[in-house]
Amino acid sequence: MLSRVFGFGRRPFESLSEQEILALAISSEEDDGRIYRAYADGLADRFPHSAKVFEEMAEEEDGHRDSLIELHRERFGERIPLIRREHVKGYYERKPDWLVRPLGIEQVRQQAATMERQAYLFYVEAAKRTSDASTRKLLDNLAVAEQGHETLAQRLEQKHVPGAVKAEEAAAEQRQFILTYVQPGLAGLMDGSVSTLAPIFAAAFATHDTFQTFLVGLAASIGAGISMGFTEVASDDGKLSGRGSPVKRGITTGVMTALGGLGHALPYLIPFFWTATIVAAVVVFFELWAIAFVQNRYMQTPFWRAAFQVVLGGALVFAAGVLIGNA
């Protein structure tokens, strides 16, 4: 780990010979081709048209690699030194696709643009360090090619992903985001914010002890978060419904449930009862507003309708807690 952070045991780029620069370029092109194919595989099920774009981008990288190998064969023979990105100090790195799954189409496009820009800068610097005319010419050509890949990607998108298809893919990605994160998170926030109102305010008005009220709120929030998280995981594996990873949904639901309850439990760390209660009530107002905003933003529920439903439910639960606490 320290060697990766501080560069111990890694060669400075300036110390590489021309043969080593070619070897590094060959391995980099091979890696980029593999990454593009991995992107294509990851997108194939949900975005088959965009997957074809990355298949052709991988073929383009294969062509670059073949040109570099042929040049190496002419100048240095058949044996290519083993040198990779991680062996060179300060050299750019690539994230394997499994670190960024599930693959979002816009995320992949941005990552591809970053890859091409980094490759362009590498070839520009490599050409500066090369004295052989044929090698320098090839590296300059590859720099131009990498710089032109943004145009290539646009042409490939126009070929494989026309406007209507791109709109469909964007809608599908938005829908997946809502199913995997927004709906579970909203359910958790609603449950945590509303269901914990009664026990927290009942404890507050029954005891007038702010710290005991905080402990009740903490227990209710964390308990509800764990319960809701496991319920979400167990209720649907996502394969038939298409709602995505049950673990991600469960974590989202559990965390948002706990946060929804903790929002109006934390004010009771204030030792003055009425001050803590007023602050908690203000927090509840913002929690309910946030729920209505998310419903309006992602579920396309009219804002005032969403606000009325949430405020009415919250008010009823709040009143129940106050009445029980004063009984």
Short mmCIF file of C-alpha atoms in Angstrom, two decimals:
data_model
loop_
_atom_site.label_atom_id
_atom_site.label_comp_id
_atom_site.label_asym_id
_atom_site.label_seq_id
_atom_site.Cartn_x
_atom_site.Cartn_y
_atom_site.Cartn_z
CA MET A 1 0.00 0.00 0.00
CA LEU A 2 2.75 2.46 0.97
CA SER A 3 4.60 1.69 -2.25
CA ARG A 4 1.53 2.66 -4.28
CA VAL A 5 0.95 5.85 -2.32
CA PHE A 6 4.55 7.11 -2.14
CA GLY A 7 5.93 5.46 -5.26
CA PHE A 8 8.46 3.19 -3.49
CA GLY A 9 9.82 0.58 -5.87
CA ARG A 10 8.41 2.33 -8.96
CA ARG A 11 10.40 3.74 -11.85
CA PRO A 12 10.16 7.44 -12.75
CA PHE A 13 8.78 7.89 -16.25
CA GLU A 14 11.85 9.95 -17.16
CA SER A 15 14.11 6.93 -16.53
CA LEU A 16 12.42 4.67 -19.10
CA SER A 17 14.25 3.72 -22.25
CA GLU A 18 12.58 3.91 -25.66
CA GLN A 19 12.02 0.15 -25.58
CA GLU A 20 10.41 0.40 -22.15
CA ILE A 21 8.20 3.27 -23.31
CA LEU A 22 6.98 1.13 -26.19
CA ALA A 23 6.41 -1.81 -23.83
CA LEU A 24 4.42 0.44 -21.49
CA ALA A 25 2.33 1.72 -24.39
CA ILE A 26 1.62 -1.86 -25.54
CA SER A 27 0.49 -3.00 -22.09
CA SER A 28 -1.60 0.17 -21.66
CA GLU A 29 -3.41 -0.38 -24.95
CA GLU A 30 -4.05 -4.02 -24.01
CA ASP A 31 -5.50 -2.94 -20.65
CA ASP A 32 -7.69 -0.29 -22.24
CA GLY A 33 -9.02 -2.81 -24.74
CA ARG A 34 -9.90 -5.19 -21.90
CA ILE A 35 -11.60 -2.39 -19.96
CA TYR A 36 -13.71 -1.36 -22.96
CA ARG A 37 -14.77 -4.98 -23.50
CA ALA A 38 -15.63 -5.27 -19.82
CA TYR A 39 -17.73 -2.11 -20.16
CA ALA A 40 -19.45 -3.64 -23.18
CA ASP A 41 -20.20 -6.83 -21.23
CA GLY A 42 -21.49 -4.85 -18.26
CA LEU A 43 -23.78 -2.75 -20.45
CA ALA A 44 -24.95 -5.51 -22.79
CA ASP A 45 -28.05 -6.54 -20.84
CA ARG A 46 -29.52 -3.09 -20.20
CA PHE A 47 -27.85 -0.97 -22.89
CA PRO A 48 -27.06 -3.26 -25.85
CA HIS A 49 -26.68 -0.42 -28.33
CA SER A 50 -24.13 1.42 -26.21
CA ALA A 51 -22.32 -1.87 -25.60
CA LYS A 52 -21.57 -2.01 -29.33
CA VAL A 53 -19.87 1.39 -29.08
CA PHE A 54 -17.40 0.06 -26.53
CA GLU A 55 -16.82 -3.12 -28.51
CA GLU A 56 -15.65 -0.99 -31.43
CA MET A 57 -13.60 1.21 -29.09
CA ALA A 58 -11.86 -1.97 -27.89
CA GLU A 59 -11.12 -2.95 -31.49
CA GLU A 60 -9.59 0.49 -32.04
CA GLU A 61 -7.30 -0.07 -29.03
CA ASP A 62 -6.34 -3.47 -30.47
CA GLY A 63 -5.24 -1.71 -33.65
CA HIS A 64 -3.06 0.67 -31.65
CA ARG A 65 -1.51 -2.24 -29.77
CA ASP A 66 -0.77 -4.13 -33.00
CA SER A 67 0.95 -1.08 -34.48
CA LEU A 68 3.09 -0.71 -31.38
CA ILE A 69 4.00 -4.40 -31.34
CA GLU A 70 5.03 -4.27 -34.97
CA LEU A 71 7.23 -1.23 -34.30
CA HIS A 72 8.80 -2.98 -31.30
CA ARG A 73 9.50 -6.06 -33.43
CA GLU A 74 11.23 -3.95 -36.06
CA ARG A 75 13.40 -2.02 -33.58
CA PHE A 76 14.00 -4.32 -30.62
CA GLY A 77 12.95 -7.84 -31.61
CA GLU A 78 10.30 -10.23 -30.35
CA ARG A 79 10.86 -9.98 -26.59
CA ILE A 80 8.72 -7.23 -25.03
CA PRO A 81 9.73 -6.20 -21.50
CA LEU A 82 7.07 -6.61 -18.83
CA ILE A 83 6.24 -3.10 -17.72
CA ARG A 84 2.80 -1.91 -16.68
CA ARG A 85 1.18 1.24 -15.36
CA GLU A 86 1.66 0.24 -11.74
CA HIS A 87 5.43 -0.05 -12.31
CA VAL A 88 5.83 3.62 -13.27
CA LYS A 89 5.84 6.42 -10.71
CA GLY A 90 3.26 9.11 -11.34
CA TYR A 91 1.66 7.23 -14.23
CA TYR A 92 -2.12 7.29 -14.51
CA GLU A 93 -4.08 4.29 -13.28
CA ARG A 94 -7.25 2.60 -14.43
CA LYS A 95 -10.08 1.35 -12.25
CA PRO A 96 -11.19 -2.16 -13.23
CA ASP A 97 -14.84 -2.32 -14.17
CA TRP A 98 -15.76 -4.47 -11.17
CA LEU A 99 -14.87 -1.55 -8.88
CA VAL A 100 -17.44 0.71 -10.52
CA ARG A 101 -20.34 -1.71 -11.02
CA PRO A 102 -23.19 -1.48 -11.59
CA LEU A 103 -22.17 0.34 -14.73
CA GLY A 104 -24.14 3.51 -15.35
CA ILE A 105 -24.12 4.58 -18.97
CA GLU A 106 -23.13 8.21 -18.28
CA GLN A 107 -20.51 7.12 -15.76
CA VAL A 108 -18.95 4.81 -18.34
CA ARG A 109 -18.94 7.51 -21.02
CA GLN A 110 -17.20 9.93 -18.67
CA GLN A 111 -14.67 7.27 -17.66
CA ALA A 112 -13.94 6.51 -21.32
CA ALA A 113 -13.38 10.21 -22.04
CA THR A 114 -10.93 10.37 -19.11
CA MET A 115 -9.09 7.29 -20.40
CA GLU A 116 -8.65 8.79 -23.85
CA ARG A 117 -7.45 12.12 -22.46
CA GLN A 118 -4.87 10.37 -20.26
CA ALA A 119 -3.69 8.23 -23.15
CA TYR A 120 -3.28 11.34 -25.33
CA LEU A 121 -1.12 13.04 -22.69
CA PHE A 122 0.99 9.87 -22.35
CA TYR A 123 1.73 9.69 -26.08
CA VAL A 124 2.59 13.39 -26.20
CA GLU A 125 5.13 12.96 -23.39
CA ALA A 126 6.43 9.66 -24.80
CA ALA A 127 7.02 11.23 -28.22
CA LYS A 128 9.11 13.97 -26.61
CA ARG A 129 11.44 11.35 -25.15
CA THR A 130 11.96 9.45 -28.39
CA SER A 131 14.80 10.13 -30.81
CA ASP A 132 13.96 7.52 -33.44
CA ALA A 133 11.98 9.13 -36.26
CA SER A 134 9.67 6.16 -36.96
CA THR A 135 8.88 5.70 -33.26
CA ARG A 136 8.20 9.38 -32.78
CA LYS A 137 5.94 9.45 -35.81
CA LEU A 138 3.89 6.51 -34.55
CA LEU A 139 3.56 8.00 -31.06
CA ASP A 140 2.50 11.34 -32.51
CA ASN A 141 -0.06 9.57 -34.68
CA LEU A 142 -1.39 7.67 -31.68
CA ALA A 143 -1.64 10.93 -29.72
CA VAL A 144 -3.72 12.40 -32.53
CA ALA A 145 -5.83 9.23 -32.65
CA GLU A 146 -6.47 9.31 -28.89
CA GLN A 147 -7.35 12.99 -29.10
CA GLY A 148 -9.77 12.16 -31.90
CA HIS A 149 -11.43 9.35 -29.97
CA GLU A 150 -13.98 11.77 -28.58
CA THR A 151 -15.09 12.39 -32.16
CA LEU A 152 -14.89 8.64 -32.83
CA ALA A 153 -17.07 7.92 -29.80
CA GLN A 154 -19.59 10.48 -31.03
CA ARG A 155 -19.65 8.88 -34.49
CA LEU A 156 -20.08 5.43 -33.00
CA GLU A 157 -22.87 6.69 -30.77
CA GLN A 158 -24.63 8.20 -33.78
CA LYS A 159 -24.23 4.86 -35.52
CA HIS A 160 -25.31 2.55 -32.69
CA VAL A 161 -27.21 4.86 -30.33
CA PRO A 162 -29.46 7.24 -32.27
CA GLY A 163 -31.36 9.90 -30.38
CA ALA A 164 -34.42 7.81 -29.57
CA VAL A 165 -32.33 4.90 -28.29
CA LYS A 166 -30.17 7.23 -26.19
CA ALA A 167 -33.30 8.72 -24.63
CA GLU A 168 -34.58 5.21 -23.87
CA GLU A 169 -31.27 4.28 -22.25
CA ALA A 170 -31.26 7.45 -20.14
CA ALA A 171 -34.84 6.74 -19.04
CA ALA A 172 -33.93 3.14 -18.19
CA GLU A 173 -30.96 4.27 -16.11
CA GLN A 174 -33.07 6.85 -14.29
CA ARG A 175 -35.72 4.21 -13.64
CA GLN A 176 -33.09 1.81 -12.25
CA PHE A 177 -31.71 4.53 -9.97
CA ILE A 178 -35.19 5.21 -8.62
CA LEU A 179 -35.93 1.52 -8.05
CA THR A 180 -32.62 0.74 -6.39
CA TYR A 181 -32.00 3.88 -4.33
CA VAL A 182 -34.81 6.44 -4.34
CA GLN A 183 -37.78 4.20 -3.51
CA PRO A 184 -36.00 2.25 -0.73
CA GLY A 185 -34.47 5.45 0.63
CA LEU A 186 -37.81 7.24 0.58
CA ALA A 187 -39.55 4.34 2.30
CA GLY A 188 -36.85 4.34 4.97
CA LEU A 189 -36.97 8.11 5.47
CA MET A 190 -40.75 8.06 5.78
CA ASP A 191 -40.72 5.17 8.23
CA GLY A 192 -37.89 6.60 10.28
CA SER A 193 -39.28 10.14 10.36
CA VAL A 194 -42.94 9.30 11.00
CA SER A 195 -42.98 6.03 12.94
CA THR A 196 -40.52 7.24 15.57
CA LEU A 197 -42.47 10.42 16.30
CA ALA A 198 -44.85 8.66 18.68
CA PRO A 199 -42.30 6.87 20.91
CA ILE A 200 -39.93 9.86 21.03
CA PHE A 201 -42.51 12.51 21.91
CA ALA A 202 -44.40 10.13 24.18
CA ALA A 203 -41.18 9.56 26.13
CA ALA A 204 -40.46 13.29 26.13
CA PHE A 205 -43.81 14.37 27.57
CA ALA A 206 -44.03 11.40 29.93
CA THR A 207 -40.63 11.92 31.53
CA HIS A 208 -39.57 15.50 30.73
CA ASP A 209 -36.09 13.95 30.85
CA THR A 210 -34.23 14.93 27.70
CA PHE A 211 -31.46 12.34 27.98
CA GLN A 212 -33.88 9.46 28.57
CA THR A 213 -35.88 10.71 25.60
CA PHE A 214 -32.73 10.72 23.50
CA LEU A 215 -32.00 7.10 24.48
CA VAL A 216 -35.53 6.08 23.50
CA GLY A 217 -35.14 7.87 20.16
CA LEU A 218 -31.71 6.35 19.56
CA ALA A 219 -32.99 2.83 20.27
CA ALA A 220 -36.12 3.33 18.15
CA SER A 221 -34.15 4.76 15.21
CA ILE A 222 -31.41 2.16 15.13
CA GLY A 223 -33.84 -0.68 15.74
CA ALA A 224 -36.13 0.54 12.97
CA GLY A 225 -33.15 0.96 10.63
CA ILE A 226 -31.94 -2.60 11.19
CA SER A 227 -35.46 -3.99 10.86
CA MET A 228 -36.27 -2.07 7.68
CA GLY A 229 -32.91 -2.91 6.13
CA PHE A 230 -33.27 -6.65 6.65
CA THR A 231 -36.91 -6.52 5.54
CA GLU A 232 -35.91 -4.86 2.27
CA VAL A 233 -33.16 -7.41 1.64
CA ALA A 234 -35.43 -10.38 2.38
CA SER A 235 -38.49 -9.10 0.54
CA ASP A 236 -37.12 -9.09 -3.01
CA ASP A 237 -33.88 -10.33 -4.59
CA GLY A 238 -34.40 -7.93 -7.50
CA LYS A 239 -34.13 -10.55 -10.25
CA LEU A 240 -37.77 -10.60 -11.30
CA SER A 241 -38.71 -7.08 -10.26
CA GLY A 242 -35.58 -5.48 -11.72
CA ARG A 243 -35.16 -3.39 -8.58
CA GLY A 244 -31.44 -4.04 -8.37
CA SER A 245 -29.16 -5.39 -5.67
CA PRO A 246 -31.04 -6.30 -2.48
CA VAL A 247 -27.95 -5.42 -0.42
CA LYS A 248 -27.81 -1.89 -1.84
CA ARG A 249 -31.53 -1.45 -1.33
CA GLY A 250 -31.30 -2.80 2.19
CA ILE A 251 -28.40 -0.53 3.15
CA THR A 252 -30.16 2.48 1.64
CA THR A 253 -33.41 1.71 3.45
CA GLY A 254 -31.73 0.98 6.76
CA VAL A 255 -29.52 4.07 6.74
CA MET A 256 -32.35 6.42 5.74
CA THR A 257 -34.68 4.91 8.34
CA ALA A 258 -32.11 5.45 11.09
CA LEU A 259 -31.38 8.99 9.91
CA GLY A 260 -35.08 9.82 9.77
CA GLY A 261 -35.49 8.90 13.42
CA LEU A 262 -32.20 10.33 14.65
CA GLY A 263 -33.05 13.71 13.14
CA HIS A 264 -35.58 14.51 15.85
CA ALA A 265 -33.91 12.38 18.55
CA LEU A 266 -30.61 14.27 18.55
CA PRO A 267 -32.14 17.58 19.74
CA TYR A 268 -32.88 15.87 23.05
CA LEU A 269 -29.17 15.96 23.82
CA ILE A 270 -30.03 19.57 24.72
CA PRO A 271 -30.63 19.49 28.50
CA PHE A 272 -33.55 21.97 28.46
CA PHE A 273 -36.85 20.20 27.74
CA TRP A 274 -38.80 22.90 25.90
CA THR A 275 -35.78 24.04 23.91
CA ALA A 276 -35.07 20.46 22.83
CA THR A 277 -38.74 19.85 22.00
CA ILE A 278 -39.04 23.00 19.88
CA VAL A 279 -35.83 22.15 17.99
CA ALA A 280 -37.07 18.58 17.46
CA ALA A 281 -40.38 19.91 16.10
CA VAL A 282 -38.50 22.17 13.66
CA VAL A 283 -36.40 19.20 12.53
CA VAL A 284 -39.58 17.18 11.98
CA PHE A 285 -40.90 19.97 9.75
CA PHE A 286 -37.80 19.82 7.55
CA GLU A 287 -37.89 16.01 7.46
CA LEU A 288 -41.47 16.02 6.23
CA TRP A 289 -40.64 18.74 3.68
CA ALA A 290 -37.72 16.62 2.41
CA ILE A 291 -40.03 13.61 1.99
CA ALA A 292 -42.53 15.70 0.02
CA PHE A 293 -39.70 17.12 -2.12
CA VAL A 294 -38.36 13.64 -3.00
CA GLN A 295 -41.86 12.42 -3.84
CA ASN A 296 -42.37 15.40 -6.11
CA ARG A 297 -38.88 15.23 -7.68
CA TYR A 298 -38.62 11.53 -8.39
CA MET A 299 -42.12 10.09 -8.09
CA GLN A 300 -43.77 13.02 -9.90
CA THR A 301 -46.32 13.36 -7.10
CA PRO A 302 -47.78 16.90 -7.03
CA PHE A 303 -45.89 18.74 -4.30
CA TRP A 304 -48.87 20.02 -2.34
CA ARG A 305 -50.55 16.62 -2.45
CA ALA A 306 -47.37 14.94 -1.23
CA ALA A 307 -46.92 17.60 1.46
CA PHE A 308 -50.53 17.22 2.64
CA GLN A 309 -50.25 13.44 2.88
CA VAL A 310 -46.93 13.51 4.72
CA VAL A 311 -47.88 16.37 7.07
CA LEU A 312 -51.24 14.79 7.88
CA GLY A 313 -49.64 11.43 8.68
CA GLY A 314 -46.88 13.06 10.70
CA ALA A 315 -49.30 15.26 12.61
CA LEU A 316 -51.46 12.28 13.57
CA VAL A 317 -48.48 10.29 14.81
CA PHE A 318 -47.08 13.32 16.64
CA ALA A 319 -50.42 13.95 18.32
CA ALA A 320 -50.65 10.30 19.34
CA GLY A 321 -47.22 10.50 20.94
CA VAL A 322 -48.05 13.71 22.85
CA LEU A 323 -51.38 12.36 24.05
CA ILE A 324 -49.88 9.08 25.22
CA GLY A 325 -47.00 10.91 26.89
CA ASN A 326 -49.41 13.17 28.79
CA ALA A 327 -51.75 10.35 29.79
#
